PDB file of C-alpha atoms in Angstrom:
ATOM      1  CA  MET A  71       0.198   0.084   0.030  1.00 62.00           C
ATOM      2  CA  LYS A  72       2.876   2.663   0.983  1.00 65.00           C
ATOM      3  CA  THR A  73       4.545   1.649  -2.497  1.00 66.00           C
ATOM      4  CA  MET A  74       0.611   2.212  -4.057  1.00 57.00           C
ATOM      5  CA  PHE A  75       1.304   5.600  -2.437  1.00 53.00           C
ATOM      6  CA  THR A  76       5.102   6.355  -3.569  1.00 61.00           C
ATOM      7  CA  LEU A  77       4.203   5.619  -7.443  1.00 56.00           C
ATOM      8  CA  LEU A  78       1.268   7.633  -7.554  1.00 53.00           C
ATOM      9  CA  PHE A  79       3.399  10.781  -5.767  1.00 55.00           C
ATOM     10  CA  ILE A  80       5.675  10.585  -8.167  1.00 61.00           C
ATOM     11  CA  SER A  81       3.566   9.920 -11.055  1.00 57.00           C
ATOM     12  CA  VAL A  82       2.119  12.993 -10.608  1.00 50.00           C
ATOM     13  CA  THR A  83       5.365  14.848  -9.723  1.00 55.00           C
ATOM     14  CA  LEU A  84       6.502  14.224 -12.969  1.00 50.00           C
ATOM     15  CA  ALA A  85       3.318  15.093 -15.265  1.00 51.00           C
ATOM     16  CA  LEU A  86       2.882  18.158 -13.156  1.00 48.00           C
ATOM     17  CA  GLY A  87       7.023  18.900 -13.941  1.00 52.00           C
ATOM     18  CA  ALA A  88       6.433  17.442 -17.866  1.00 48.00           C
ATOM     19  CA  GLN A  89       3.287  19.989 -18.707  1.00 53.00           C
ATOM     20  CA  ASP A  90       5.310  23.395 -21.124  1.00 59.00           C
ATOM     21  CA  VAL A  91       6.309  26.300 -18.995  1.00 71.00           C
ATOM     22  CA  LYS A  92       5.225  29.693 -20.351  1.00 75.00           C
ATOM     23  CA  PRO A  93       8.668  31.908 -21.647  1.00 78.00           C
ATOM     24  CA  PRO A  94       9.058  34.701 -19.783  1.00 76.00           C
ATOM     25  CA  TYR A  95       8.380  37.419 -22.087  1.00 74.00           C
ATOM     26  CA  CYS A  96       4.218  35.720 -22.342  1.00 78.00           C
ATOM     27  CA  GLU A  97       4.121  37.114 -18.802  1.00 77.00           C
ATOM     28  CA  GLU A  98       5.097  40.400 -19.797  1.00 71.00           C
ATOM     29  CA  GLY A  99       3.369  43.638 -21.472  1.00 67.00           C
ATOM     30  CA  PRO A 100       4.393  45.062 -25.006  1.00 63.00           C
ATOM     31  CA  ALA A 101       6.660  47.394 -24.113  1.00 64.00           C
ATOM     32  CA  THR A 102       7.541  50.328 -26.515  1.00 65.00           C
ATOM     33  CA  TYR A 103      10.753  50.623 -28.518  1.00 59.00           C
ATOM     34  CA  GLY A 104      11.270  54.182 -26.454  1.00 58.00           C
ATOM     35  CA  SER A 105      11.475  53.216 -23.683  1.00 55.00           C
ATOM     36  CA  VAL A 106      14.572  53.200 -22.401  1.00 52.00           C
ATOM     37  CA  ALA A 107      14.920  50.397 -19.882  1.00 54.00           C
ATOM     38  CA  ALA A 108      17.211  47.885 -21.573  1.00 56.00           C
ATOM     39  CA  ILE A 109      20.135  50.909 -22.106  1.00 57.00           C
ATOM     40  CA  PRO A 110      21.714  51.801 -18.208  1.00 63.00           C
ATOM     41  CA  GLY A 111      21.788  56.054 -18.274  1.00 64.00           C
ATOM     42  CA  ALA A 112      20.577  56.299 -21.634  1.00 61.00           C
ATOM     43  CA  THR A 113      17.932  58.951 -21.796  1.00 66.00           C
ATOM     44  CA  THR A 114      16.433  57.735 -24.751  1.00 70.00           C
ATOM     45  CA  ALA A 115      16.334  54.702 -26.905  1.00 67.00           C
ATOM     46  CA  PRO A 116      19.388  54.742 -29.996  1.00 74.00           C
ATOM     47  CA  PRO A 117      17.165  55.065 -33.396  1.00 79.00           C
ATOM     48  CA  LEU A 118      15.364  52.075 -35.160  1.00 81.00           C
ATOM     49  CA  PRO A 119      17.381  51.387 -38.393  1.00 87.00           C
ATOM     50  CA  ARG A 120      15.824  52.565 -41.371  1.00 88.00           C
ATOM     51  CA  PHE A 121      15.834  49.547 -44.694  1.00 90.00           C
ATOM     52  CA  THR A 122      15.061  50.324 -47.709  1.00 92.00           C
ATOM     53  CA  THR A 123      11.658  47.980 -47.819  1.00 92.00           C
ATOM     54  CA  THR A 124       8.823  48.457 -48.510  1.00 94.00           C
ATOM     55  CA  PRO A 125       4.901  46.857 -46.214  1.00 93.00           C
ATOM     56  CA  THR A 126       3.280  44.329 -48.634  1.00 94.00           C
ATOM     57  CA  LYS A 127       0.351  42.663 -47.472  1.00 95.00           C
ATOM     58  CA  GLU A 128       1.257  38.870 -47.801  1.00 96.00           C
ATOM     59  CA  TYR A 129      -1.171  36.291 -47.343  1.00 97.00           C
ATOM     60  CA  LYS A 130      -1.446  32.836 -46.000  1.00 96.00           C
ATOM     61  CA  VAL A 131      -3.971  29.624 -45.700  1.00 97.00           C
ATOM     62  CA  GLN A 132      -4.459  28.186 -42.019  1.00 96.00           C
ATOM     63  CA  VAL A 133      -6.525  24.739 -41.478  1.00 95.00           C
ATOM     64  CA  ALA A 134      -6.403  23.965 -37.942  1.00 92.00           C
ATOM     65  CA  ILE A 135      -5.279  25.396 -34.777  1.00 93.00           C
ATOM     66  CA  LEU A 136      -4.359  22.342 -32.178  1.00 93.00           C
ATOM     67  CA  ARG A 137      -4.826  23.203 -28.063  1.00 92.00           C
ATOM     68  CA  TYR A 138      -4.543  19.663 -26.550  1.00 90.00           C
ATOM     69  CA  THR A 139      -3.133  17.925 -29.602  1.00 90.00           C
ATOM     70  CA  ASP A 140       0.510  16.863 -31.349  1.00 90.00           C
ATOM     71  CA  PRO A 141       0.611  17.865 -34.506  1.00 92.00           C
ATOM     72  CA  ALA A 142       3.040  15.018 -35.241  1.00 90.00           C
ATOM     73  CA  ASP A 143       0.725  11.948 -34.566  1.00 88.00           C
ATOM     74  CA  TYR A 144      -1.140  13.382 -37.848  1.00 87.00           C
ATOM     75  CA  PRO A 145      -0.065  13.690 -41.187  1.00 89.00           C
ATOM     76  CA  PHE A 146      -0.793  16.723 -43.258  1.00 91.00           C
ATOM     77  CA  HIS A 147      -0.736  17.807 -46.235  1.00 92.00           C
ATOM     78  CA  PRO A 148       2.773  18.823 -47.465  1.00 93.00           C
ATOM     79  CA  ASP A 149       2.039  22.185 -48.628  1.00 92.00           C
ATOM     80  CA  LEU A 150       1.491  22.982 -44.645  1.00 95.00           C
ATOM     81  CA  VAL A 151       3.436  23.560 -41.761  1.00 96.00           C
ATOM     82  CA  ALA A 152       2.508  23.933 -37.883  1.00 95.00           C
ATOM     83  CA  ARG A 153       3.751  26.487 -35.929  1.00 95.00           C
ATOM     84  CA  TYR A 154       3.728  26.331 -32.541  1.00 94.00           C
ATOM     85  CA  ARG A 155       2.699  29.304 -30.187  1.00 92.00           C
ATOM     86  CA  PRO A 156       4.207  29.035 -26.699  1.00 91.00           C
ATOM     87  CA  CYS A 157       2.408  31.612 -25.764  1.00 89.00           C
ATOM     88  CA  GLU A 158      -0.910  30.732 -26.237  1.00 90.00           C
ATOM     89  CA  GLN A 159      -0.031  27.104 -25.789  1.00 91.00           C
ATOM     90  CA  ILE A 160      -1.142  25.802 -29.716  1.00 94.00           C
ATOM     91  CA  TRP A 161      -0.186  24.595 -32.821  1.00 95.00           C
ATOM     92  CA  VAL A 162      -0.943  26.454 -35.817  1.00 95.00           C
ATOM     93  CA  VAL A 163      -1.672  24.263 -38.829  1.00 95.00           C
ATOM     94  CA  GLU A 164      -0.779  26.890 -42.050  1.00 96.00           C
ATOM     95  CA  SER A 165       0.750  26.621 -45.414  1.00 96.00           C
ATOM     96  CA  ARG A 166       3.829  26.091 -45.939  1.00 95.00           C
ATOM     97  CA  GLU A 167       4.656  29.562 -47.939  1.00 94.00           C
ATOM     98  CA  SER A 168       2.523  32.426 -47.787  1.00 94.00           C
ATOM     99  CA  TYR A 169       1.306  34.435 -51.065  1.00 95.00           C
ATOM    100  CA  PRO A 170       1.683  38.228 -52.278  1.00 94.00           C
ATOM    101  CA  ASN A 171      -2.215  37.935 -53.666  1.00 92.00           C
ATOM    102  CA  ARG A 172      -4.974  36.204 -52.756  1.00 95.00           C
ATOM    103  CA  THR A 173      -5.943  35.263 -55.513  1.00 96.00           C
ATOM    104  CA  ASP A 174      -3.017  32.228 -55.074  1.00 96.00           C
ATOM    105  CA  ALA A 175      -4.239  32.112 -51.310  1.00 96.00           C
ATOM    106  CA  VAL A 176      -7.485  31.176 -52.664  1.00 96.00           C
ATOM    107  CA  ALA A 177      -6.603  29.024 -55.149  1.00 96.00           C
ATOM    108  CA  LEU A 178      -4.722  27.035 -52.352  1.00 95.00           C
ATOM    109  CA  GLN A 179      -7.663  27.653 -50.055  1.00 95.00           C
ATOM    110  CA  GLU A 180      -9.536  25.208 -52.331  1.00 95.00           C
ATOM    111  CA  LYS A 181      -7.248  23.161 -53.460  1.00 95.00           C
ATOM    112  CA  LEU A 182      -7.223  22.353 -49.426  1.00 94.00           C
ATOM    113  CA  LYS A 183     -10.483  22.053 -49.566  1.00 94.00           C
ATOM    114  CA  GLY A 184     -11.417  19.459 -52.093  1.00 93.00           C
ATOM    115  CA  LEU A 185      -8.495  17.212 -49.821  1.00 92.00           C
ATOM    116  CA  GLY A 186     -11.061  17.141 -47.022  1.00 91.00           C
ATOM    117  CA  TYR A 187      -9.632  20.030 -45.014  1.00 90.00           C
ATOM    118  CA  SER A 188     -13.194  21.989 -44.984  1.00 90.00           C
ATOM    119  CA  GLY A 189     -12.799  24.655 -42.051  1.00 90.00           C
ATOM    120  CA  SER A 190      -9.571  26.718 -43.650  1.00 93.00           C
ATOM    121  CA  TYR A 191      -9.321  30.445 -43.930  1.00 93.00           C
ATOM    122  CA  ILE A 192      -6.956  32.839 -45.193  1.00 96.00           C
ATOM    123  CA  THR A 193      -4.506  35.523 -42.640  1.00 96.00           C
ATOM    124  CA  GLU A 194      -3.284  38.386 -43.576  1.00 96.00           C
ATOM    125  CA  LEU A 195       0.220  39.264 -42.763  1.00 94.00           C
ATOM    126  CA  LEU A 196       2.487  41.911 -42.832  1.00 94.00           C
ATOM    127  CA  GLY A 197       5.502  41.427 -45.220  1.00 88.00           C
ATOM    128  CA  TYR A 198       7.906  44.080 -46.266  1.00 90.00           C
ATOM    129  CA  GLN A 199       9.927  43.925 -49.950  1.00 88.00           C
TER     130      GLN A 199
END
């Protein structure tokens, strides 16, 4: 009986310890770039570097958001990739590439719907070229 309680205690302790811990930056609020906390003794933050890029809209197709499921257990289409978001503790299954025009994203969405991914939707991204 004592051994059973010991094994139960050890298994519960290991199960709790095996849970994913969120990274520290998940608990912090969004910081503005103008804050000077990171530079000791400075009164203003150095300016951000400027690049000759232009912002462009890009599109991705998302097919699933997995909270308590490991995507390694499911074979997804080769055009899809699973990306982990540690703050939300979810996996997002989405298109491997982003598309500069919406018609390409809609074409992939229709292709995936024909393969059984009926709940897919298109998300907008901000890319730089």
